[in-house]
Short mmCIF file of C-alpha atoms in Angstrom, two decimals:
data_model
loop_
_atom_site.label_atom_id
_atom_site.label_comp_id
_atom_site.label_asym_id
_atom_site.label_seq_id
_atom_site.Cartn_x
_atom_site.Cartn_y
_atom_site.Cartn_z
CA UNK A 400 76.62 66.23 92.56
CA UNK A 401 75.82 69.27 90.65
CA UNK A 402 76.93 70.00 87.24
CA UNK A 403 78.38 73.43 88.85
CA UNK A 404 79.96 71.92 91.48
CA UNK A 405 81.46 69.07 88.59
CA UNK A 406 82.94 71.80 86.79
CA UNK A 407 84.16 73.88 89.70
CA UNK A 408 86.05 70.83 90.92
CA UNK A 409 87.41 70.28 87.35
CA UNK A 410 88.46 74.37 87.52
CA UNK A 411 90.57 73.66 91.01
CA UNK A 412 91.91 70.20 89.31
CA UNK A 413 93.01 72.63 86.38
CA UNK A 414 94.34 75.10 88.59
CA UNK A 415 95.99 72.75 90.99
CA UNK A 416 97.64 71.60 88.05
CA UNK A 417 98.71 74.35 86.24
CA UNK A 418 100.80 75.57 89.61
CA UNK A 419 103.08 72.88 89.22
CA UNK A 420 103.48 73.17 85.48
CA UNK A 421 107.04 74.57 84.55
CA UNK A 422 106.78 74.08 81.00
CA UNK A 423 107.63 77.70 80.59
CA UNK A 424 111.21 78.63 82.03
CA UNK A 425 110.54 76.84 85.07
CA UNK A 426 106.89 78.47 85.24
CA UNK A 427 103.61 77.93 84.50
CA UNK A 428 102.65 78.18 80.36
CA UNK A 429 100.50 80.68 81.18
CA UNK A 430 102.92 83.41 82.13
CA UNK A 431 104.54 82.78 78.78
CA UNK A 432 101.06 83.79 77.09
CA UNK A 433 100.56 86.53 79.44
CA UNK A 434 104.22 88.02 79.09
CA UNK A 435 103.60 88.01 75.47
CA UNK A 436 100.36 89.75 75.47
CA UNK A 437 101.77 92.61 77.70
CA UNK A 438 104.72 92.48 75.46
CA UNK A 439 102.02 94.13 72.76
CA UNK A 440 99.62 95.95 74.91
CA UNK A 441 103.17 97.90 76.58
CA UNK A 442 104.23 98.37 73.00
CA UNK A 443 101.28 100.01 71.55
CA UNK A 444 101.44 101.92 75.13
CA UNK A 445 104.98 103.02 75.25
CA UNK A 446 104.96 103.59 71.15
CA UNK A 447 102.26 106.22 71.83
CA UNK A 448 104.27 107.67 75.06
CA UNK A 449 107.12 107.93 73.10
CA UNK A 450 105.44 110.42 71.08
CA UNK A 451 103.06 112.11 73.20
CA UNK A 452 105.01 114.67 74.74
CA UNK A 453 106.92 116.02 72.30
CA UNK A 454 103.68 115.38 69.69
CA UNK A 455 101.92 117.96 72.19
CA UNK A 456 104.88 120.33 72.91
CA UNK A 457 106.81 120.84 69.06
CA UNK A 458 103.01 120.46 67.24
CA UNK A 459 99.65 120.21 68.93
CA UNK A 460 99.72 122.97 71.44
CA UNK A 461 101.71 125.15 69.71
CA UNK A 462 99.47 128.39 69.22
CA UNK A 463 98.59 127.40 65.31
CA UNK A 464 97.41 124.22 66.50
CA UNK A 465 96.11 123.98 69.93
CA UNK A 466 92.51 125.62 68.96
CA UNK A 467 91.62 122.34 66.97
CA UNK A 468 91.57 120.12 69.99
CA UNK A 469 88.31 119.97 71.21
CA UNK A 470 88.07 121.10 75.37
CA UNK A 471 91.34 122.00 75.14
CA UNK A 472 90.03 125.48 76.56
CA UNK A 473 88.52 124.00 79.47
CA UNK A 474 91.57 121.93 80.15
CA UNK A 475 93.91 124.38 79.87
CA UNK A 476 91.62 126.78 82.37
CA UNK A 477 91.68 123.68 85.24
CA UNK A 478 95.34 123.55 84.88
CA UNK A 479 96.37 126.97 84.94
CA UNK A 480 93.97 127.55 87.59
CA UNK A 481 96.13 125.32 89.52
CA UNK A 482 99.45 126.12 88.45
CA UNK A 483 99.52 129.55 86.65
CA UNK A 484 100.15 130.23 83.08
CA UNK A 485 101.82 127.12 81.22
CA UNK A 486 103.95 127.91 78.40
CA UNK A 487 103.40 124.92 75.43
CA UNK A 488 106.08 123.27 76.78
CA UNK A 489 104.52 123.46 80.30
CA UNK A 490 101.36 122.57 79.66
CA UNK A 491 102.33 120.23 77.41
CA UNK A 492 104.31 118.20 80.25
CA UNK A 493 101.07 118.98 82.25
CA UNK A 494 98.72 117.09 80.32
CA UNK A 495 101.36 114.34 79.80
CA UNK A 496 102.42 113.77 83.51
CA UNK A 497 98.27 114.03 83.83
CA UNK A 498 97.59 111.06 81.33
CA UNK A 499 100.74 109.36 82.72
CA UNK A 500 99.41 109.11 86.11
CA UNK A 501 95.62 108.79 85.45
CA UNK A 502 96.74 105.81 83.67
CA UNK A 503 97.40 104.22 87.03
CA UNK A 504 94.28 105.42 88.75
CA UNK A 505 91.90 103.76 86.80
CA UNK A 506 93.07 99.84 87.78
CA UNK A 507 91.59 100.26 90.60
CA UNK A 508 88.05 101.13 89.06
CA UNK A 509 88.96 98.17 86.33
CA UNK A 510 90.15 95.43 89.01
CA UNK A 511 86.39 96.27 91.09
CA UNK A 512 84.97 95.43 87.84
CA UNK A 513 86.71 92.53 87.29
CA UNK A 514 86.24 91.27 90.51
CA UNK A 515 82.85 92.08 91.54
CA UNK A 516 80.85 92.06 88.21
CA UNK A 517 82.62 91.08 84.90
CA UNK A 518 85.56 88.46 85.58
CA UNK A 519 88.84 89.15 84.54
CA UNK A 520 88.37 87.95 80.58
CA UNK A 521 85.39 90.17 79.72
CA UNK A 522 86.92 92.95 81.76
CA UNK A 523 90.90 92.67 79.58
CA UNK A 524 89.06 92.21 76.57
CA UNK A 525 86.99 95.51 77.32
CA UNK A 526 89.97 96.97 77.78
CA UNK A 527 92.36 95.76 74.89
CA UNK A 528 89.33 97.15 72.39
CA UNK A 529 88.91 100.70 74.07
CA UNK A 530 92.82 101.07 74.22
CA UNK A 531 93.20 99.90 70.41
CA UNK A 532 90.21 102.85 69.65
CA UNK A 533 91.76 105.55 71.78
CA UNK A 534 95.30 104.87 69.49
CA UNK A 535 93.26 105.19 66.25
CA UNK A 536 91.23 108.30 67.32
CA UNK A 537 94.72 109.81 67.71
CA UNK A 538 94.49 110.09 64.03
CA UNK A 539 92.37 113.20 64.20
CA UNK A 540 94.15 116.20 66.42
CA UNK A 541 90.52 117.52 67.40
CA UNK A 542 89.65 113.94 69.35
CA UNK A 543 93.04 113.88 71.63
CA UNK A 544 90.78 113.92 74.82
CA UNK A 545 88.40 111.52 73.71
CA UNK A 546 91.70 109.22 72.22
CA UNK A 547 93.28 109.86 76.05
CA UNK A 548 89.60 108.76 77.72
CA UNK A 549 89.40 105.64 76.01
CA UNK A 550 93.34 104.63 76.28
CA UNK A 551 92.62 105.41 80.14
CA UNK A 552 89.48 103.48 80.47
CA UNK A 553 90.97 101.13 78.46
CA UNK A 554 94.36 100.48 80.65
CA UNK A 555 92.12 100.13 83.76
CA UNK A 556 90.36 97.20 82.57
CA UNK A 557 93.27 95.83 80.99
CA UNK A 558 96.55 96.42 83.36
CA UNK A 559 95.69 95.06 87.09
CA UNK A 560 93.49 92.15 85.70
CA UNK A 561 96.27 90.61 83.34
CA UNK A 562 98.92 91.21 86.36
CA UNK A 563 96.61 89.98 88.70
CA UNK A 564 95.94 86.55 86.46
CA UNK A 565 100.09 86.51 86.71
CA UNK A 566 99.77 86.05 90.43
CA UNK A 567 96.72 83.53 90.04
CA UNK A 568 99.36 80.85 88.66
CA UNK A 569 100.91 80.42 91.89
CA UNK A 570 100.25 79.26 95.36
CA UNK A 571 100.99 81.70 97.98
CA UNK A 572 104.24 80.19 99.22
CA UNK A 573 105.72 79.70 96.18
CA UNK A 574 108.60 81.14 95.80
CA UNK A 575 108.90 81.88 91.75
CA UNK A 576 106.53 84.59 92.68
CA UNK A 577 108.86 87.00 92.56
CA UNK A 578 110.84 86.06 89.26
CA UNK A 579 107.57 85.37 87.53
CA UNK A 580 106.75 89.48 87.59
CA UNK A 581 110.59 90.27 86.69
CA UNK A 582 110.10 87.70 83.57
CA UNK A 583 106.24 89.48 82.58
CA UNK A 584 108.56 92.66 82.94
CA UNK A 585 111.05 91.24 80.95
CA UNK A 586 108.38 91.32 78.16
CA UNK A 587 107.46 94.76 78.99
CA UNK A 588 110.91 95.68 78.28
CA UNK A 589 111.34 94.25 74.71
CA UNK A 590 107.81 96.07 74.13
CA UNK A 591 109.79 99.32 75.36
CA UNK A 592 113.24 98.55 73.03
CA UNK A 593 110.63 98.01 69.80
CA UNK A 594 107.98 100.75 70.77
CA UNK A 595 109.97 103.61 70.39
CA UNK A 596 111.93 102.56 67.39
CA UNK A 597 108.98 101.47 65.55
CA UNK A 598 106.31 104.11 66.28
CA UNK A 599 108.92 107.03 67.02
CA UNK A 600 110.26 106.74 63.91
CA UNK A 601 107.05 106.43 61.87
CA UNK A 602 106.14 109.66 64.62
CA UNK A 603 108.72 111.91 63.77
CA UNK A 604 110.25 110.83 60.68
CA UNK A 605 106.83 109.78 58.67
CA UNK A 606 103.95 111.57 60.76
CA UNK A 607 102.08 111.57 63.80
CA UNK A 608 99.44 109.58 62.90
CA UNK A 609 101.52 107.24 61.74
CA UNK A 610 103.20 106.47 64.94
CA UNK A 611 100.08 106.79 66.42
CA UNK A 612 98.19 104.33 64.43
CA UNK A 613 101.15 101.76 64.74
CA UNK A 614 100.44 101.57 68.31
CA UNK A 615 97.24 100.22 67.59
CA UNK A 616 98.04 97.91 65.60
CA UNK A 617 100.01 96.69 67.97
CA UNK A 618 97.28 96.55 71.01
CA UNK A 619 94.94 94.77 68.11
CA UNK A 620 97.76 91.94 68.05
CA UNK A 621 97.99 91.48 71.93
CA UNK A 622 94.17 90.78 72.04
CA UNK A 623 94.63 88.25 69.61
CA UNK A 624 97.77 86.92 71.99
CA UNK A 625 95.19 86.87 75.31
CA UNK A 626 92.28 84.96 73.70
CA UNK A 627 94.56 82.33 72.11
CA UNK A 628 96.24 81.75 75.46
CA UNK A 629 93.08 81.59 77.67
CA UNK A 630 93.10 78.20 78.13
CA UNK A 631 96.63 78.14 79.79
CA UNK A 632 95.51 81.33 82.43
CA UNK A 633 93.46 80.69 85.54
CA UNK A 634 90.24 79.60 85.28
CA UNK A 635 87.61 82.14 86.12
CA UNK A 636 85.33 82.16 89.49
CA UNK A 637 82.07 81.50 88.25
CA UNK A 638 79.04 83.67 89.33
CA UNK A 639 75.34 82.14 88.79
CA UNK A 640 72.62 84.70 88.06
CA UNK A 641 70.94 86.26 91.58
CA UNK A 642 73.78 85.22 94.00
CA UNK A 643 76.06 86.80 95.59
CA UNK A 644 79.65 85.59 95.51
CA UNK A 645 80.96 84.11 98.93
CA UNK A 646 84.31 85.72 99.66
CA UNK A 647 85.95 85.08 103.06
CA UNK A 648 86.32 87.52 105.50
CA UNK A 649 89.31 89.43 105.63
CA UNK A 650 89.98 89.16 109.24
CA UNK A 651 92.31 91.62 111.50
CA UNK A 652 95.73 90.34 110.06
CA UNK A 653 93.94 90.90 106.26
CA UNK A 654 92.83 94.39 107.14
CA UNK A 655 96.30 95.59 108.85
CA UNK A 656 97.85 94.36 105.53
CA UNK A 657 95.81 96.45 103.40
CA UNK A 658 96.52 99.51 105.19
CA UNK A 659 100.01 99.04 105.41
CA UNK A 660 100.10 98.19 101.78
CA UNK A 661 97.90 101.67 101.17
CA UNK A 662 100.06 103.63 103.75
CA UNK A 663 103.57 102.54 101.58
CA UNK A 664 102.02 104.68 98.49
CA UNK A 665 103.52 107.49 99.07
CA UNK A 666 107.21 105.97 99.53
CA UNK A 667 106.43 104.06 96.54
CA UNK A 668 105.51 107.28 94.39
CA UNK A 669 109.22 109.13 95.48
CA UNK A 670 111.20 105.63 94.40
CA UNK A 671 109.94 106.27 90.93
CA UNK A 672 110.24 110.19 89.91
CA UNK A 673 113.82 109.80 88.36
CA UNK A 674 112.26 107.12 86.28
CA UNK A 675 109.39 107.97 84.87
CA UNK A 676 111.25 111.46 84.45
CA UNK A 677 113.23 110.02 81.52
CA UNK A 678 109.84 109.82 79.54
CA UNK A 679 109.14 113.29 80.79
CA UNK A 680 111.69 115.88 81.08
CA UNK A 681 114.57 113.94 80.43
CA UNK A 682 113.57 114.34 76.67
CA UNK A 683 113.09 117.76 76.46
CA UNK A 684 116.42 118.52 78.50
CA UNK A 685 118.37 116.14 75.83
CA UNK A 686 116.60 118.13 72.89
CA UNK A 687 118.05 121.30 74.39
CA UNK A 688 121.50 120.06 75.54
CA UNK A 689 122.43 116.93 74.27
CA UNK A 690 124.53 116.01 70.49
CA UNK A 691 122.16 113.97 68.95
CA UNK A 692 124.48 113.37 65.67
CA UNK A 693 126.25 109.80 66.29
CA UNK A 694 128.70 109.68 62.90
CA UNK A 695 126.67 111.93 60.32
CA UNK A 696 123.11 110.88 61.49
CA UNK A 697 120.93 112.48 63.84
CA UNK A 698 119.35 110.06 66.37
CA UNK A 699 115.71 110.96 67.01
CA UNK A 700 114.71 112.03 70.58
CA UNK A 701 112.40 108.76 70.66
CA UNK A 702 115.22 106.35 70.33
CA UNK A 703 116.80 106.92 73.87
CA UNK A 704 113.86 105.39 75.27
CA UNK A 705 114.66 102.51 73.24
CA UNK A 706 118.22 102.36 74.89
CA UNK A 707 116.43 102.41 78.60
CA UNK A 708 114.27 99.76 77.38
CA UNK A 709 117.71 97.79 75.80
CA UNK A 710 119.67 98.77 79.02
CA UNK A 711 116.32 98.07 81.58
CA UNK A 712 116.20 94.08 79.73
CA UNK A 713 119.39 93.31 80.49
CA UNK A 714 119.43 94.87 84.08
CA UNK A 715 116.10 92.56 84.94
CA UNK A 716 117.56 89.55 83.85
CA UNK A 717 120.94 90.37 85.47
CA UNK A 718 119.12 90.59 88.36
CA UNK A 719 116.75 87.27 87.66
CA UNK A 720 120.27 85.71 87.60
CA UNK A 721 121.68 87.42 90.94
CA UNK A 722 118.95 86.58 93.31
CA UNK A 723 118.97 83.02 91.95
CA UNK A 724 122.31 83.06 92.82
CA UNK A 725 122.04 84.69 96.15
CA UNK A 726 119.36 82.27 97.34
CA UNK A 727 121.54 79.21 96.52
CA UNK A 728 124.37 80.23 99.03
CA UNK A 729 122.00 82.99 101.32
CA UNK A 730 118.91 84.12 102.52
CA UNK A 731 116.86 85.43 99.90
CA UNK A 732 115.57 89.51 101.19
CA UNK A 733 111.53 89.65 101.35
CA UNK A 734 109.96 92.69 98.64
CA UNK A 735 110.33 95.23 100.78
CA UNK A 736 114.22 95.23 101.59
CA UNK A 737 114.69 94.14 97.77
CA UNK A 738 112.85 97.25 97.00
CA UNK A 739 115.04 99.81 99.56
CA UNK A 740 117.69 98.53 97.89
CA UNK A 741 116.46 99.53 94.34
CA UNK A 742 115.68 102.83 95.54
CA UNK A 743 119.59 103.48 97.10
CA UNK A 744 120.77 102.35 93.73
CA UNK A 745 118.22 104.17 91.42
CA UNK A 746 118.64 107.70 93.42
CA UNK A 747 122.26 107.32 91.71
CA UNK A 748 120.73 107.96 88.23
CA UNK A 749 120.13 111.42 88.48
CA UNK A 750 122.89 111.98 90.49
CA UNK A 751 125.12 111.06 87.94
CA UNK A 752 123.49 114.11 85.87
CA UNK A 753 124.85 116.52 87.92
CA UNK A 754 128.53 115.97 86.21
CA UNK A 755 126.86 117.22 82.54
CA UNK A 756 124.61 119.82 84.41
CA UNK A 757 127.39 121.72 86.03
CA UNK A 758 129.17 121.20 82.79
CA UNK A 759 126.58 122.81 80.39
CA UNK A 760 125.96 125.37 83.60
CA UNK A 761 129.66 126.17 83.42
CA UNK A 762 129.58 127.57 79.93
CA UNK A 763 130.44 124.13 78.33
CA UNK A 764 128.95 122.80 74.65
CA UNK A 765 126.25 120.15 74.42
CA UNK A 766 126.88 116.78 76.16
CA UNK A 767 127.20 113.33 74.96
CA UNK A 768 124.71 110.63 74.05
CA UNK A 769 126.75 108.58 75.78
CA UNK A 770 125.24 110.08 79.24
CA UNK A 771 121.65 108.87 78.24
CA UNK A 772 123.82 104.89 78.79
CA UNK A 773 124.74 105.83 82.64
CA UNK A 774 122.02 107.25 83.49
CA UNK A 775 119.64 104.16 82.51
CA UNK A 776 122.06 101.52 83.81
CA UNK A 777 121.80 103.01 87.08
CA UNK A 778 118.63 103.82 86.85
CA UNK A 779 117.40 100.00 85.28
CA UNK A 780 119.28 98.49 87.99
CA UNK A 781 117.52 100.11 90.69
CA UNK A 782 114.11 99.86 88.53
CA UNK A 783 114.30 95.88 88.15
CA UNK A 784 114.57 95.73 91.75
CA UNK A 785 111.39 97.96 92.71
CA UNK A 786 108.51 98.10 90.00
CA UNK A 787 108.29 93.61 89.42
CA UNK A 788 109.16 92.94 93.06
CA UNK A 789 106.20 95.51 94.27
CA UNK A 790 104.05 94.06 92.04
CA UNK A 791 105.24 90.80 93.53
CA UNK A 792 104.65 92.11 97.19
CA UNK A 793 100.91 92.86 96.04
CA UNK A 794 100.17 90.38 94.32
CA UNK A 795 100.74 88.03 96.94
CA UNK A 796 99.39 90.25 100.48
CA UNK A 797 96.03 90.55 98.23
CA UNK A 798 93.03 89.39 100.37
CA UNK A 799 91.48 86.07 98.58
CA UNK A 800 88.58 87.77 96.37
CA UNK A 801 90.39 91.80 96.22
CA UNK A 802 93.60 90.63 94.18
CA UNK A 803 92.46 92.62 91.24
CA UNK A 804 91.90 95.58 92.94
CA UNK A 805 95.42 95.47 95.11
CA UNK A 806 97.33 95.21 92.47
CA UNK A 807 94.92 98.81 91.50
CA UNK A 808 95.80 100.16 94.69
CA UNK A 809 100.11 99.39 93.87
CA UNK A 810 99.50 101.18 91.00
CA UNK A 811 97.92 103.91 92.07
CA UNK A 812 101.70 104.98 93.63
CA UNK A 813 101.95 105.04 89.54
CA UNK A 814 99.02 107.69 89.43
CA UNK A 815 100.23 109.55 92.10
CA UNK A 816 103.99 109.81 90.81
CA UNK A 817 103.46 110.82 87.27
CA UNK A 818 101.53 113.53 88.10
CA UNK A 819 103.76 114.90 90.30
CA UNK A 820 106.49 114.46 87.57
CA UNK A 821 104.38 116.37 85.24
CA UNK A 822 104.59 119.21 87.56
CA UNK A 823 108.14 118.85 88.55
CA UNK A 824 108.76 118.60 84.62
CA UNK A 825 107.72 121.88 84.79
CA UNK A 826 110.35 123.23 86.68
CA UNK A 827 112.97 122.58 84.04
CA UNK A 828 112.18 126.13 82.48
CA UNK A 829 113.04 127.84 85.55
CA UNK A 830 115.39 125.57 88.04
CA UNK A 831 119.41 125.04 87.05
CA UNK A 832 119.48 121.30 85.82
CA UNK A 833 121.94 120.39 88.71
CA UNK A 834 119.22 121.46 91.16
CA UNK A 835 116.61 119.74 89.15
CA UNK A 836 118.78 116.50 88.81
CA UNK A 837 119.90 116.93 92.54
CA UNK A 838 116.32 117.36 93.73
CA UNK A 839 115.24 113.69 92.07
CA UNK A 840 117.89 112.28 93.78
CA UNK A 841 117.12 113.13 97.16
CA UNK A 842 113.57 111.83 96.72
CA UNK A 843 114.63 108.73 95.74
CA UNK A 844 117.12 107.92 98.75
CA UNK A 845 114.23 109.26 100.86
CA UNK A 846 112.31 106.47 99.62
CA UNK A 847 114.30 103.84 100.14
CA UNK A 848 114.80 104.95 103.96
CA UNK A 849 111.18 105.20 104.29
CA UNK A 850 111.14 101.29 103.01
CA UNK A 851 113.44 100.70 105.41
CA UNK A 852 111.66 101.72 108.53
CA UNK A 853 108.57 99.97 107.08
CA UNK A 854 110.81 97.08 107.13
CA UNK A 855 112.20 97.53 110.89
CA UNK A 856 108.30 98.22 112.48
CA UNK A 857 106.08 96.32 109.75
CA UNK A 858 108.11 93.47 108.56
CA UNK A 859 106.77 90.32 110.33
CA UNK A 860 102.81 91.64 109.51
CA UNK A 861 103.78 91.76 105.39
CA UNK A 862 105.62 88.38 105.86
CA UNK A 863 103.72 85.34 104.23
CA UNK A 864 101.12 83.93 106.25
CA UNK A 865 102.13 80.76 107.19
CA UNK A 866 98.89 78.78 107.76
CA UNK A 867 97.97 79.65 104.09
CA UNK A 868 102.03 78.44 102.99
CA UNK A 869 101.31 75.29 104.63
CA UNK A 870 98.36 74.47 103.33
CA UNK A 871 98.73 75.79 99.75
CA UNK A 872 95.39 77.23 100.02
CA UNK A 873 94.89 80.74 98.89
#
């Protein structure tokens, strides 16, 4: 026997045995290492979106400014080529809903990699540097395109490999799936309470840069997180010099899969516009019509995305607890029905915003904070139901050998909805905030009825296969 074929029997043994391992909140150790290094790579990401759009629109593109940014010009020209002339508040929410969504295009370029070349340690470690370098270059106002490129390049080598490794842990029938994603969620969600506290207040209160280079930091610390947990992940498929990798063929129950799974992008970009429009507009709007003084002191802008990130923890693991619950007395709903029914209760988020908008529209005073609480526990409940348990759904249809880049492909809804948030952002200048409100409501519900029919004509070909169940192969 080969010393390679020795040490790929001692990687299954390893692997076989790290499945059953539940040393970790019922789960594998290795989702506890992984949840804690997205926990850092989400907060150096969400510190720096915390900042970004209002860091563009109140400073950087503000006519004193926006001629030190080098291509700006040329940036500026492509979008307002498209979409007319941007005021800085505009363009800003442009470029943001453009680096928002590119963030969730590149996966799919940084799972290939992973897959076919690198293996998915080289390829997160690639990653984790270029991010922490595009957070530091945000120092210097003249490199924000060159910061953006690297944080891009940088999240698609990093975000669809470490999800992907998530989904490695476990066999394909098991059923902790699911509640493994909503825990590695979980982490992103303290990473969201911290991020904007932390780096929004050094932001805004301090300076840019110092916001900026906080988030850094904080990528810097999640690398150190990933390479001291390697030895609980999945151990990689090794590739010997001059050969190419045998992968199994994908077959005609593989290949209807896949383009189901790439047909349901589109429903999966509508079920999240009224969330990712609380980074977005939702900011702006509050600057303009919401009392920021809470007895004497004025909360900063940045903070309420600390409060979705407070309110969005406690939703996931209410919902953790409710689907353990239901499956002790009930059938458990597969992804796709769990995921209509986040989208009928997230389309009640903004919704509820029409109350203030008519208010304010009505010739009323500025609203309360306390609206920034309703709309993110409606919102958070529907979100803890549709982002983990896609990335569940994924995850687990994944072809053997393409995991890294289907879990690209589910976030490429991601690409695909920010940047049409950035442009429906834009609309805030010039659309009545009930409309604008009302408008991300309807394309929510129409999500969740689109799920729905993929549910009544697709269901059985998304449903486990149950050869690979029974065998615990993958």
């Amino acid at each position: 026997m080969t010393s390679a074929t020795l040490t790929a029997a001692a990687d299954a043994t390893s692997d076989a045995r790290a499945r059953h391992d539940r040393s970790f909140l019922g789960h594998p150790a290795g989702l506890g290492w992984l949840s804690f290094c997205e926990l850092w790579e989400r907060f150096s990401y969400y510190g720096m979106q915390a900042l970004l759009v209002l860091y563009l629109s109140n400073y950087l593109f503000m006519p004193a400014n926006i001629g030190h940014v080098a291509g700006m010009d040329a940036l500026r020209h492509a979008i307002e080529n498209v979409t007319g002339p941007r005021s800085p508040q505009q363009l800003a929410s442009a470029v943001f809903g453009l680096y928002v969504g590119l963030v969730y295009l590149t996966p799919i370029f940084g799972g290939l990699l992973a897959d076919r070349v690198l293996g998915r340690t080289k390829t997160v470690v690639i990653g984790a540097l270029l991010m922490a370098a595009g957070h530091f270059l945000m120092a210097f106002e003249t490199a924000l395109l060159p910061a953006l490129s690297c944080l891009l390049l940088g999240v698609g080598c990093f975000k669809g490999n470490i999800a992907a490794q998530v989904g490695d842990l476990y066999a394909p029938g098991d059923k902790r799936r699911a509640s493994a994603f909503q825990i590695f969620m979980l982490a992103v969600q303290i990473a969201v309470i911290a991020a904007p506290i932390v780096c929004g207040t050094l932001g805004e209160r301090v300076g840019w840069h110092w916001g900026f280079g906080s988030a850094g930091v904080g990528m810097l610390i999640g690398l150190f997180v990933y390479l001291a947990g390697r030895r609980y992940l999945p151990p990689e498929t090794r590739r010997e010099a001059g050969k190419q990798e045998a992968r199994p063929p994908i077959g005609r129950r593989g290949a209807l899969q896949v383009t189901l799974l790439v047909a349901m992008i589109p429903l999966l970009m509508l079920s999240i516009v009224g969330n990712q429009q609380f980074n977005n507009a939702y900011p702006l709007w509050s600057q303009q019509h919401m009392d920021m003084n809470v007895g004497g002191f004025e909360v900063p802008v940045t903070w309420l995305q600390a409060v979705d990130a407070t309110v969005s923890f406690l939703t996931m693991l209410g919902s953790i607890a409710f689907w353990r619950w239901w499956a002790t007395r009930r059938r458990e709903p597969d992804e796709v029905t769990k995921m209509a029914l986040g989208c009928f209760a997230a389309c009640g988020a903004p919704a509820l915003l029409l109350i203030p908008a008519f208010a304010i529209e009505g010739g009323g005073g500025k609203i309360s904070i306390l609206w920034t609480f309703a709309y993110t526990l409606v919102n958070d409940i529907g979100f803890a139901n549709i982002m983990p348990v896609g990335l569940a759904l994924y995850s687990r249809a994944a072809p053997a050998g393409l995991q890294g880049v289907m879990i690209g492909l589910y976030y490429l809804h991601l690409f695909f909805g920010n940047t049409f948030v950035g442009w429906l952002a834009g609309l805030l200048e010039v659309m009545p905030g009930s409309q604008f409100w009302g408008l991300h409501a309807v394309l929510v519900a129409a999500a969740g009825v689109g799920l729905l029919i993929v549910k009544l004509l697709f269901g059985r070909l998304l449903a486990p296969d149950e050869e690979r169940v029974n065998t615990g192969t993958v």
